[in-house]
mmCIF file of C-alpha atoms in Angstrom:
data_model
loop_
_atom_site.group_PDB
_atom_site.id
_atom_site.type_symbol
_atom_site.label_atom_id
_atom_site.label_comp_id
_atom_site.label_asym_id
_atom_site.label_seq_id
_atom_site.Cartn_x
_atom_site.Cartn_y
_atom_site.Cartn_z
ATOM 1 C CA MET A 15 -30.357 -9.170 7.796
ATOM 2 C CA MET A 16 -29.186 -12.782 7.226
ATOM 3 C CA LEU A 17 -27.634 -11.753 4.103
ATOM 4 C CA LEU A 18 -25.861 -8.770 5.783
ATOM 5 C CA LEU A 19 -24.538 -11.229 8.313
ATOM 6 C CA ARG A 20 -23.134 -13.434 5.979
ATOM 7 C CA LEU A 21 -21.486 -10.791 3.959
ATOM 8 C CA TYR A 22 -19.714 -9.831 6.924
ATOM 9 C CA TYR A 23 -18.681 -13.489 7.881
ATOM 10 C CA GLU A 24 -17.261 -13.958 4.230
ATOM 11 C CA PHE A 25 -15.238 -10.856 4.284
ATOM 12 C CA PHE A 26 -13.975 -11.372 7.764
ATOM 13 C CA LYS A 27 -12.585 -14.668 6.570
ATOM 14 C CA ALA A 28 -11.066 -13.038 3.407
ATOM 15 C CA GLY A 29 -9.477 -10.334 5.668
ATOM 16 C CA LEU A 30 -8.238 -13.137 8.156
ATOM 17 C CA PHE A 31 -6.653 -15.292 5.527
ATOM 18 C CA ALA A 32 -5.325 -13.064 2.622
ATOM 19 C CA VAL A 33 -1.566 -12.443 3.492
ATOM 20 C CA GLY A 34 0.419 -9.736 1.826
ATOM 21 C CA GLY A 35 -1.828 -7.031 0.822
ATOM 22 C CA GLY A 36 -4.749 -6.125 -1.375
ATOM 23 C CA LEU A 37 -4.175 -8.286 -4.499
ATOM 24 C CA ALA A 38 -4.216 -11.401 -2.124
ATOM 25 C CA THR A 39 -7.920 -10.579 -1.386
ATOM 26 C CA LEU A 40 -8.996 -11.231 -5.141
ATOM 27 C CA PRO A 41 -8.495 -15.345 -5.157
ATOM 28 C CA PHE A 42 -10.984 -15.171 -2.176
ATOM 29 C CA LEU A 43 -13.283 -13.121 -3.850
ATOM 30 C CA TYR A 44 -13.500 -15.470 -6.880
ATOM 31 C CA ASP A 45 -14.064 -18.154 -4.464
ATOM 32 C CA ILE A 46 -17.071 -16.334 -2.857
ATOM 33 C CA SER A 47 -18.361 -15.797 -6.662
ATOM 34 C CA ASP A 48 -17.900 -19.557 -7.184
ATOM 35 C CA ARG A 49 -19.688 -20.533 -3.893
ATOM 36 C CA LEU A 50 -22.604 -18.111 -3.313
ATOM 37 C CA GLY A 51 -22.921 -16.286 -6.642
ATOM 38 C CA TRP A 52 -23.496 -12.913 -5.453
ATOM 39 C CA PHE A 53 -21.390 -11.557 -8.223
ATOM 40 C CA THR A 54 -20.008 -12.799 -11.434
ATOM 41 C CA HIS A 55 -16.393 -13.292 -12.577
ATOM 42 C CA GLN A 56 -17.281 -10.310 -15.084
ATOM 43 C CA ASP A 57 -18.063 -8.122 -12.143
ATOM 44 C CA LEU A 58 -14.582 -8.874 -10.518
ATOM 45 C CA SER A 59 -12.864 -7.933 -13.924
ATOM 46 C CA ASN A 60 -14.627 -4.671 -13.861
ATOM 47 C CA LEU A 61 -13.789 -4.315 -10.310
ATOM 48 C CA ILE A 62 -10.094 -4.562 -10.926
ATOM 49 C CA ALA A 63 -10.292 -1.984 -13.713
ATOM 50 C CA ILE A 64 -12.335 0.469 -11.533
ATOM 51 C CA SER A 65 -9.705 -0.154 -8.794
ATOM 52 C CA GLU A 66 -6.784 0.773 -10.878
ATOM 53 C CA SER A 67 -8.891 4.014 -11.855
ATOM 54 C CA THR A 68 -9.726 5.090 -8.427
ATOM 55 C CA PRO A 69 -7.724 6.096 -5.474
ATOM 56 C CA GLY A 70 -7.658 3.702 -2.372
ATOM 57 C CA PRO A 71 -6.377 0.229 -1.501
ATOM 58 C CA ILE A 72 -7.180 -2.331 -3.751
ATOM 59 C CA GLY A 73 -8.555 -4.787 -1.400
ATOM 60 C CA ILE A 74 -10.832 -2.177 0.661
ATOM 61 C CA ASN A 75 -12.113 -0.915 -3.225
ATOM 62 C CA ALA A 76 -13.058 -4.750 -3.943
ATOM 63 C CA ALA A 77 -14.962 -5.257 -0.646
ATOM 64 C CA THR A 78 -16.867 -2.016 -1.254
ATOM 65 C CA TYR A 79 -17.794 -2.912 -4.921
ATOM 66 C CA VAL A 80 -18.636 -6.328 -4.222
ATOM 67 C CA GLY A 81 -20.654 -5.563 -0.901
ATOM 68 C CA TYR A 82 -22.700 -2.994 -2.976
ATOM 69 C CA LEU A 83 -23.390 -5.365 -5.850
ATOM 70 C CA THR A 84 -24.667 -7.831 -3.207
ATOM 71 C CA ALA A 85 -26.394 -5.644 -0.941
ATOM 72 C CA GLY A 86 -26.552 -1.883 -1.897
ATOM 73 C CA PRO A 87 -24.690 0.823 0.182
ATOM 74 C CA LEU A 88 -25.190 -0.998 3.347
ATOM 75 C CA GLY A 89 -23.786 -4.152 1.826
ATOM 76 C CA ALA A 90 -20.593 -1.905 0.883
ATOM 77 C CA VAL A 91 -20.091 -0.723 4.367
ATOM 78 C CA ILE A 92 -20.741 -4.237 6.121
ATOM 79 C CA ALA A 93 -18.260 -6.099 3.634
ATOM 80 C CA THR A 94 -15.584 -3.149 3.967
ATOM 81 C CA LEU A 95 -16.009 -3.605 7.925
ATOM 82 C CA GLY A 96 -15.902 -7.383 7.664
ATOM 83 C CA LEU A 97 -12.406 -7.350 5.711
ATOM 84 C CA ILE A 98 -10.579 -4.901 8.095
ATOM 85 C CA THR A 99 -11.866 -6.440 11.347
ATOM 86 C CA PRO A 100 -9.376 -9.159 11.648
ATOM 87 C CA SER A 101 -6.583 -6.574 10.676
ATOM 88 C CA ILE A 102 -7.567 -4.135 13.438
ATOM 89 C CA ILE A 103 -7.663 -6.818 15.994
ATOM 90 C CA ILE A 104 -4.332 -8.649 15.055
ATOM 91 C CA ILE A 105 -2.277 -5.452 14.609
ATOM 92 C CA ILE A 106 -3.461 -4.049 17.781
ATOM 93 C CA VAL A 107 -2.390 -7.490 19.573
ATOM 94 C CA ILE A 108 0.977 -7.156 17.760
ATOM 95 C CA ALA A 109 1.531 -3.507 18.510
ATOM 96 C CA GLN A 110 0.927 -4.284 22.482
ATOM 97 C CA MET A 111 3.577 -7.044 22.043
ATOM 98 C CA LEU A 112 5.865 -4.744 20.297
ATOM 99 C CA GLU A 113 5.692 -2.168 23.048
ATOM 100 C CA ARG A 114 6.499 -4.744 25.871
ATOM 101 C CA PHE A 115 9.091 -6.367 23.943
ATOM 102 C CA ARG A 116 10.856 -3.213 22.473
ATOM 103 C CA SER A 117 13.761 -3.153 24.901
ATOM 104 C CA ASN A 118 14.449 -6.761 24.326
ATOM 105 C CA PRO A 119 17.899 -6.857 22.389
ATOM 106 C CA LEU A 120 16.534 -10.054 20.337
ATOM 107 C CA VAL A 121 13.687 -7.649 18.768
ATOM 108 C CA ASP A 122 16.251 -5.105 17.982
ATOM 109 C CA LYS A 123 18.222 -7.567 16.050
ATOM 110 C CA VAL A 124 15.271 -8.853 14.192
ATOM 111 C CA PHE A 125 14.467 -5.266 13.021
ATOM 112 C CA TYR A 126 17.881 -4.971 11.973
ATOM 113 C CA GLY A 127 17.332 -7.672 9.305
ATOM 114 C CA LEU A 128 13.735 -6.451 8.628
ATOM 115 C CA ARG A 129 14.281 -2.952 7.656
ATOM 116 C CA PRO A 130 16.426 -3.474 4.694
ATOM 117 C CA ALA A 131 14.411 -6.369 3.669
ATOM 118 C CA SER A 132 10.906 -4.112 3.596
ATOM 119 C CA THR A 133 12.888 -1.324 1.775
ATOM 120 C CA GLY A 134 13.777 -4.067 -0.552
ATOM 121 C CA LEU A 135 10.111 -5.467 -1.007
ATOM 122 C CA ILE A 136 8.928 -1.682 -1.610
ATOM 123 C CA ALA A 137 11.611 -1.375 -4.113
ATOM 124 C CA ALA A 138 10.512 -4.514 -5.965
ATOM 125 C CA ALA A 139 7.115 -3.348 -5.771
ATOM 126 C CA GLY A 140 8.142 0.126 -7.215
ATOM 127 C CA PHE A 141 10.411 -1.463 -9.903
ATOM 128 C CA LEU A 142 7.070 -3.649 -11.132
ATOM 129 C CA VAL A 143 5.126 -0.368 -11.307
ATOM 130 C CA PHE A 144 8.054 1.384 -13.418
ATOM 131 C CA LYS A 145 8.321 -1.467 -15.775
ATOM 132 C CA ASN A 146 4.500 -1.417 -16.484
ATOM 133 C CA ALA A 147 4.252 2.261 -16.733
ATOM 134 C CA LEU A 148 7.446 2.956 -18.934
ATOM 135 C CA TRP A 149 7.599 -0.152 -20.979
ATOM 136 C CA SER A 150 5.346 -1.751 -23.479
ATOM 137 C CA SER A 151 5.818 -5.233 -23.469
ATOM 138 C CA GLU A 152 4.183 -5.742 -27.081
ATOM 139 C CA ALA A 153 6.811 -3.824 -28.885
ATOM 140 C CA LEU A 154 9.171 -5.419 -31.370
ATOM 141 C CA SER A 155 12.421 -3.739 -30.300
ATOM 142 C CA ILE A 156 13.798 -2.766 -27.189
ATOM 143 C CA LEU A 157 13.987 0.976 -28.355
ATOM 144 C CA SER A 158 10.420 1.122 -29.646
ATOM 145 C CA ALA A 159 9.398 -0.788 -26.349
ATOM 146 C CA ILE A 160 10.276 2.438 -24.175
ATOM 147 C CA ARG A 161 7.462 4.641 -23.756
ATOM 148 C CA TRP A 162 9.471 7.784 -24.406
ATOM 149 C CA PRO A 163 6.631 10.515 -23.296
ATOM 150 C CA ALA A 164 6.420 8.468 -19.957
ATOM 151 C CA VAL A 165 10.238 8.476 -19.510
ATOM 152 C CA VAL A 166 10.156 12.133 -19.984
ATOM 153 C CA LEU A 167 7.372 12.945 -17.678
ATOM 154 C CA ALA A 168 9.149 10.626 -15.034
ATOM 155 C CA VAL A 169 12.375 12.530 -15.171
ATOM 156 C CA VAL A 170 10.767 15.842 -15.007
ATOM 157 C CA LEU A 171 8.669 14.832 -11.969
ATOM 158 C CA TYR A 172 11.550 13.594 -10.278
ATOM 159 C CA PHE A 173 13.490 16.486 -10.429
ATOM 160 C CA ALA A 174 10.444 18.518 -9.722
ATOM 161 C CA ILE A 175 9.777 16.774 -6.496
ATOM 162 C CA LYS A 176 13.372 16.910 -5.549
ATOM 163 C CA LYS A 177 13.387 20.679 -6.079
ATOM 164 C CA TRP A 178 10.118 21.861 -4.658
ATOM 165 C CA ASP A 179 8.800 18.743 -2.572
ATOM 166 C CA LYS A 180 5.357 19.998 -2.422
ATOM 167 C CA HIS A 181 2.328 17.831 -1.378
ATOM 168 C CA PRO A 182 1.836 14.685 -3.652
ATOM 169 C CA ILE A 183 -1.495 15.845 -4.835
ATOM 170 C CA TRP A 184 -0.053 18.544 -6.999
ATOM 171 C CA TYR A 185 2.250 16.181 -8.832
ATOM 172 C CA LEU A 186 -0.388 13.607 -9.154
ATOM 173 C CA ALA A 187 -2.975 16.039 -10.326
ATOM 174 C CA ALA A 188 -0.390 17.496 -12.960
ATOM 175 C CA SER A 189 0.376 14.007 -14.304
ATOM 176 C CA ALA A 190 -3.266 13.396 -14.682
ATOM 177 C CA VAL A 191 -3.504 16.531 -16.929
ATOM 178 C CA VAL A 192 -0.264 15.511 -18.821
ATOM 179 C CA GLY A 193 -1.702 12.004 -19.166
ATOM 180 C CA ILE A 194 -5.123 13.604 -20.724
ATOM 181 C CA VAL A 195 -3.362 16.114 -23.140
ATOM 182 C CA PHE A 196 -1.075 13.730 -24.465
ATOM 183 C CA HIS A 197 -3.272 10.679 -24.446
ATOM 184 C CA PHE A 198 -0.738 8.679 -22.397
ATOM 185 C CA SER A 199 -3.302 5.551 -22.233
ATOM 186 C CA ALA A 200 -2.650 5.267 -26.287
ATOM 187 C CA LEU A 201 1.116 5.278 -26.152
ATOM 188 C CA MET B 24 -11.428 13.469 21.025
ATOM 189 C CA LYS B 25 -9.806 16.187 19.046
ATOM 190 C CA GLU B 26 -6.772 13.906 18.111
ATOM 191 C CA LEU B 27 -8.963 11.087 17.324
ATOM 192 C CA TRP B 28 -10.592 13.454 14.475
ATOM 193 C CA THR B 29 -7.280 14.483 13.259
ATOM 194 C CA LEU B 30 -6.267 10.906 12.947
ATOM 195 C CA PHE B 31 -9.563 9.982 10.980
ATOM 196 C CA ILE B 32 -9.036 12.999 8.648
ATOM 197 C CA THR B 33 -5.514 12.418 8.101
ATOM 198 C CA PHE B 34 -5.768 8.985 7.145
ATOM 199 C CA ALA B 35 -8.785 9.638 5.019
ATOM 200 C CA GLN B 36 -6.551 12.296 3.006
ATOM 201 C CA ILE B 37 -3.930 9.499 2.629
ATOM 202 C CA GLY B 38 -6.489 6.687 1.657
ATOM 203 C CA GLY B 39 -8.041 8.979 -0.905
ATOM 204 C CA LEU B 40 -4.598 9.834 -2.344
ATOM 205 C CA THR B 41 -3.269 6.519 -2.461
ATOM 206 C CA PHE B 42 -3.411 5.363 -6.378
ATOM 207 C CA GLY B 43 -2.250 1.785 -6.871
ATOM 208 C CA GLY B 44 -2.305 -0.149 -3.645
ATOM 209 C CA GLY B 45 -0.353 -0.092 -0.269
ATOM 210 C CA TYR B 46 3.120 1.014 -1.409
ATOM 211 C CA ALA B 47 1.856 3.822 -3.120
ATOM 212 C CA MET B 48 0.701 5.334 0.178
ATOM 213 C CA LEU B 49 4.155 5.457 1.530
ATOM 214 C CA PRO B 50 5.083 8.868 0.237
ATOM 215 C CA MET B 51 1.779 10.265 1.877
ATOM 216 C CA LEU B 52 2.719 8.603 5.007
ATOM 217 C CA GLN B 53 5.823 9.877 5.167
ATOM 218 C CA ARG B 54 4.994 13.313 4.354
ATOM 219 C CA GLU B 55 1.638 13.432 6.953
ATOM 220 C CA VAL B 56 2.483 10.825 9.673
ATOM 221 C CA VAL B 57 6.706 11.346 10.030
ATOM 222 C CA GLU B 58 7.274 15.004 8.727
ATOM 223 C CA ARG B 59 4.338 16.781 9.562
ATOM 224 C CA TYR B 60 2.523 15.095 12.808
ATOM 225 C CA GLY B 61 5.878 12.952 13.955
ATOM 226 C CA TRP B 62 3.477 10.346 14.811
ATOM 227 C CA ALA B 63 6.111 7.630 13.926
ATOM 228 C CA THR B 64 9.581 7.405 12.792
ATOM 229 C CA GLU B 65 10.794 6.574 9.210
ATOM 230 C CA GLU B 66 12.168 3.491 10.990
ATOM 231 C CA GLU B 67 8.928 2.578 12.457
ATOM 232 C CA LEU B 68 7.148 3.003 9.003
ATOM 233 C CA THR B 69 9.466 0.473 7.769
ATOM 234 C CA ASP B 70 8.714 -1.865 10.524
ATOM 235 C CA TYR B 71 5.035 -1.351 10.221
ATOM 236 C CA PHE B 72 5.334 -2.504 6.532
ATOM 237 C CA ALA B 73 7.465 -5.511 7.154
ATOM 238 C CA ILE B 74 5.149 -6.686 9.730
ATOM 239 C CA GLY B 75 1.963 -5.921 7.347
ATOM 240 C CA GLN B 76 3.630 -8.048 4.901
ATOM 241 C CA CYS B 77 3.331 -11.092 6.829
ATOM 242 C CA THR B 78 0.161 -10.606 8.925
ATOM 243 C CA PRO B 79 -3.220 -11.057 7.115
ATOM 244 C CA GLY B 80 -4.964 -8.034 5.739
ATOM 245 C CA ILE B 81 -4.387 -5.227 3.507
ATOM 246 C CA ILE B 82 -1.112 -3.343 4.378
ATOM 247 C CA ALA B 83 -2.787 0.142 4.260
ATOM 248 C CA VAL B 84 -5.130 -0.865 6.957
ATOM 249 C CA ASN B 85 -2.385 -2.537 8.980
ATOM 250 C CA THR B 86 -0.219 0.516 8.858
ATOM 251 C CA ALA B 87 -3.241 2.816 10.003
ATOM 252 C CA THR B 88 -3.985 0.606 12.818
ATOM 253 C CA PHE B 89 -0.463 0.686 13.651
ATOM 254 C CA VAL B 90 0.114 4.383 13.841
ATOM 255 C CA GLY B 91 -3.405 5.109 15.269
ATOM 256 C CA TYR B 92 -2.932 2.587 18.071
ATOM 257 C CA LYS B 93 0.686 3.936 19.006
ATOM 258 C CA ARG B 94 -0.934 7.628 19.211
ATOM 259 C CA ARG B 95 -4.182 6.820 20.873
ATOM 260 C CA GLY B 96 -4.654 3.259 21.880
ATOM 261 C CA VAL B 97 -7.512 0.966 20.430
ATOM 262 C CA LEU B 98 -9.830 4.012 19.593
ATOM 263 C CA GLY B 99 -7.061 5.503 17.730
ATOM 264 C CA GLY B 100 -6.458 2.514 15.975
ATOM 265 C CA ILE B 101 -9.833 2.148 14.933
ATOM 266 C CA CYS B 102 -10.408 6.039 14.108
ATOM 267 C CA ALA B 103 -7.160 5.730 11.799
ATOM 268 C CA THR B 104 -8.502 2.770 10.130
ATOM 269 C CA LEU B 105 -11.975 4.019 9.318
ATOM 270 C CA GLY B 106 -10.287 7.023 7.969
ATOM 271 C CA VAL B 107 -8.096 5.262 5.610
ATOM 272 C CA VAL B 108 -11.112 3.432 3.907
ATOM 273 C CA ALA B 109 -13.763 6.048 4.132
ATOM 274 C CA PRO B 110 -12.918 7.577 0.515
ATOM 275 C CA SER B 111 -12.893 4.097 -0.923
ATOM 276 C CA LEU B 112 -16.171 3.566 0.431
ATOM 277 C CA VAL B 113 -17.618 6.751 -0.783
ATOM 278 C CA ILE B 114 -16.034 6.946 -4.335
ATOM 279 C CA ILE B 115 -16.528 3.060 -5.079
ATOM 280 C CA THR B 116 -20.289 3.053 -3.836
ATOM 281 C CA ILE B 117 -20.828 6.179 -6.360
ATOM 282 C CA ILE B 118 -19.060 4.359 -9.012
ATOM 283 C CA ALA B 119 -21.047 1.207 -8.292
ATOM 284 C CA ALA B 120 -24.170 2.871 -8.170
ATOM 285 C CA PHE B 121 -23.968 5.600 -11.226
ATOM 286 C CA LEU B 122 -20.753 5.024 -13.095
ATOM 287 C CA GLN B 123 -20.432 1.507 -14.089
ATOM 288 C CA ASN B 124 -18.389 2.288 -17.330
ATOM 289 C CA PHE B 125 -16.100 4.696 -15.481
ATOM 290 C CA ALA B 126 -13.116 2.805 -16.117
ATOM 291 C CA ASP B 127 -13.791 2.446 -19.990
ATOM 292 C CA ASN B 128 -13.994 6.350 -20.289
ATOM 293 C CA PRO B 129 -10.870 7.520 -22.536
ATOM 294 C CA TYR B 130 -10.091 10.674 -20.384
ATOM 295 C CA VAL B 131 -10.040 8.441 -17.337
ATOM 296 C CA GLN B 132 -7.764 6.033 -18.865
ATOM 297 C CA ASP B 133 -5.384 8.768 -20.072
ATOM 298 C CA ALA B 134 -5.392 10.490 -16.723
ATOM 299 C CA PHE B 135 -4.689 7.372 -14.983
ATOM 300 C CA ALA B 136 -1.783 6.394 -17.193
ATOM 301 C CA GLY B 137 -0.554 9.890 -16.270
ATOM 302 C CA ILE B 138 -0.827 9.071 -12.597
ATOM 303 C CA ARG B 139 0.742 5.855 -12.785
ATOM 304 C CA VAL B 140 3.906 7.378 -13.834
ATOM 305 C CA CYS B 141 3.754 9.735 -11.132
ATOM 306 C CA VAL B 142 3.193 7.168 -8.530
ATOM 307 C CA CYS B 143 6.370 5.467 -9.873
ATOM 308 C CA VAL B 144 8.502 8.357 -9.127
ATOM 309 C CA LEU B 145 6.955 9.278 -5.798
ATOM 310 C CA ILE B 146 7.400 5.597 -4.723
ATOM 311 C CA LEU B 147 11.162 6.038 -5.938
ATOM 312 C CA ARG B 148 11.738 9.247 -3.656
ATOM 313 C CA ALA B 149 10.040 7.270 -0.917
ATOM 314 C CA VAL B 150 12.455 4.291 -1.066
ATOM 315 C CA GLU B 151 15.294 6.747 -1.248
ATOM 316 C CA LYS B 152 14.297 8.161 2.205
ATOM 317 C CA LEU B 153 13.924 4.416 3.592
ATOM 318 C CA TRP B 154 17.035 3.562 2.173
ATOM 319 C CA LYS B 155 18.893 6.033 4.256
ATOM 320 C CA LYS B 156 17.205 4.820 7.494
ATOM 321 C CA SER B 157 17.305 0.929 6.619
ATOM 322 C CA VAL B 158 20.499 0.335 4.591
ATOM 323 C CA VAL B 159 23.057 1.429 7.367
ATOM 324 C CA ASP B 160 25.951 -0.839 6.688
ATOM 325 C CA ARG B 161 27.181 -3.441 4.453
ATOM 326 C CA PRO B 162 25.223 -6.268 6.113
ATOM 327 C CA SER B 163 22.053 -4.538 5.721
ATOM 328 C CA LEU B 164 22.968 -3.677 1.913
ATOM 329 C CA VAL B 165 23.255 -7.330 1.224
ATOM 330 C CA VAL B 166 19.658 -8.112 2.909
ATOM 331 C CA PHE B 167 18.420 -4.995 0.728
ATOM 332 C CA ALA B 168 19.977 -6.417 -2.651
ATOM 333 C CA LEU B 169 18.901 -10.191 -2.064
ATOM 334 C CA VAL B 170 15.390 -9.317 -0.840
ATOM 335 C CA PHE B 171 15.036 -7.044 -4.034
ATOM 336 C CA VAL B 172 16.098 -9.627 -6.663
ATOM 337 C CA ALA B 173 13.969 -12.213 -4.878
ATOM 338 C CA SER B 174 11.011 -10.237 -5.125
ATOM 339 C CA ALA B 175 11.365 -8.442 -8.356
ATOM 340 C CA PHE B 176 12.859 -11.247 -10.393
ATOM 341 C CA LEU B 177 12.170 -14.569 -8.589
ATOM 342 C CA ASP B 178 8.679 -13.597 -7.512
ATOM 343 C CA LEU B 179 9.336 -15.280 -4.061
ATOM 344 C CA SER B 180 6.743 -15.031 -1.549
ATOM 345 C CA PRO B 181 7.248 -11.814 0.612
ATOM 346 C CA ILE B 182 6.307 -13.605 3.646
ATOM 347 C CA ALA B 183 9.135 -16.138 3.560
ATOM 348 C CA LEU B 184 11.307 -13.084 2.630
ATOM 349 C CA VAL B 185 10.518 -11.267 5.765
ATOM 350 C CA LEU B 186 10.819 -14.194 7.885
ATOM 351 C CA LEU B 187 14.160 -15.012 6.337
ATOM 352 C CA ALA B 188 15.376 -11.415 6.858
ATOM 353 C CA GLY B 189 14.340 -11.333 10.528
ATOM 354 C CA ALA B 190 16.499 -14.554 11.149
ATOM 355 C CA ALA B 191 19.272 -12.879 9.134
ATOM 356 C CA GLY B 192 19.400 -9.932 11.130
ATOM 357 C CA VAL B 193 19.584 -11.989 14.532
ATOM 358 C CA VAL B 194 22.675 -14.060 12.800
ATOM 359 C CA LEU B 195 24.570 -11.042 11.418
ATOM 360 C CA LYS B 196 24.226 -9.074 14.640
ATOM 361 C CA ALA B 197 25.638 -12.279 16.401
ATOM 362 C CA LEU B 198 28.476 -12.213 13.878
ATOM 363 C CA ALA B 199 29.357 -8.877 14.320
ATOM 364 C CA GLN B 200 29.360 -9.012 17.889
ATOM 365 C CA LYS B 201 31.677 -12.091 17.726
ATOM 366 C CA GLY B 202 33.858 -10.207 15.182
ATOM 367 C CA GLY B 203 33.713 -7.062 17.547
ATOM 368 C CA ASP B 204 34.933 -9.410 20.399
ATOM 369 C CA ARG B 205 37.864 -10.745 18.577
ATOM 370 C CA ALA B 206 39.134 -7.234 17.568
#
């Protein structure tokens, strides 16, 4: 019981102070590992590999995985709830304020600047994923660094999505099959 | 009651199909939340992402809470958020319990190498849609370009960028008004 409370408290803290998305929770996990020894650094590197090979936000995957290692299935639930509690409270407060001040012209001006910035941040994140997926950094020359099969897949997907606009699951599933058939991880 | 369930299930689907962090969830959000249910507009999604960047917590969770709250108040926020985390809870618990070597499996690695390419393209399409709604004139194009470069190449903190952009919005609008008065 004490362990579960402690688990909730530690992940509540991580959720409260990790600003800027799931990867920002990782330093907090290393800190918990050092202070409390619930799991090892090796566990955390496993976690990152697993997180990259499963759906779901990275921070949530991390809390679930580490919570499970510490205290079983109940630990997984408690750690995850701890991580999301601060967000829920903070966002509900902000959402209430937004509702109240929506007609305020100042808020309008702030969002006029925020929207293109938000799009810019998302584009930058997308650009980095693009670089990692289509570009192998170890290669010797620029031409051989480009992962051509991945580029071909990306171009085909782009036009397929533009043409048919089906649910993303179909494109994700098709890409997984292409990846397996053509051994994409070895490219 | 029924709408709370719809919120939970919809966000569970979104969470279960988000590969690689909060941004990857954007295409799914646009499809389900904006286009299918009309729970939020494209503009509101960019607002939520901007706010999610500078508030604590995971962007996926913050966005789910926002949309759920807007629809059905506090309870809606909680239902949507529990929905978005539910698939992770189930999948990761199973992997932690039985499949420790899951990530080393060559088929899993190949499949996810393919999926990562798809995620890139989905994000690109999502950005195209957001672009139309957020880059509306020359000043907003400048803000977009500066933030993109600062974030992709200079590795500046998104919090600082979001705060600066908010201030820039106020200044740019004030300048535009002044220019308008003179004209």
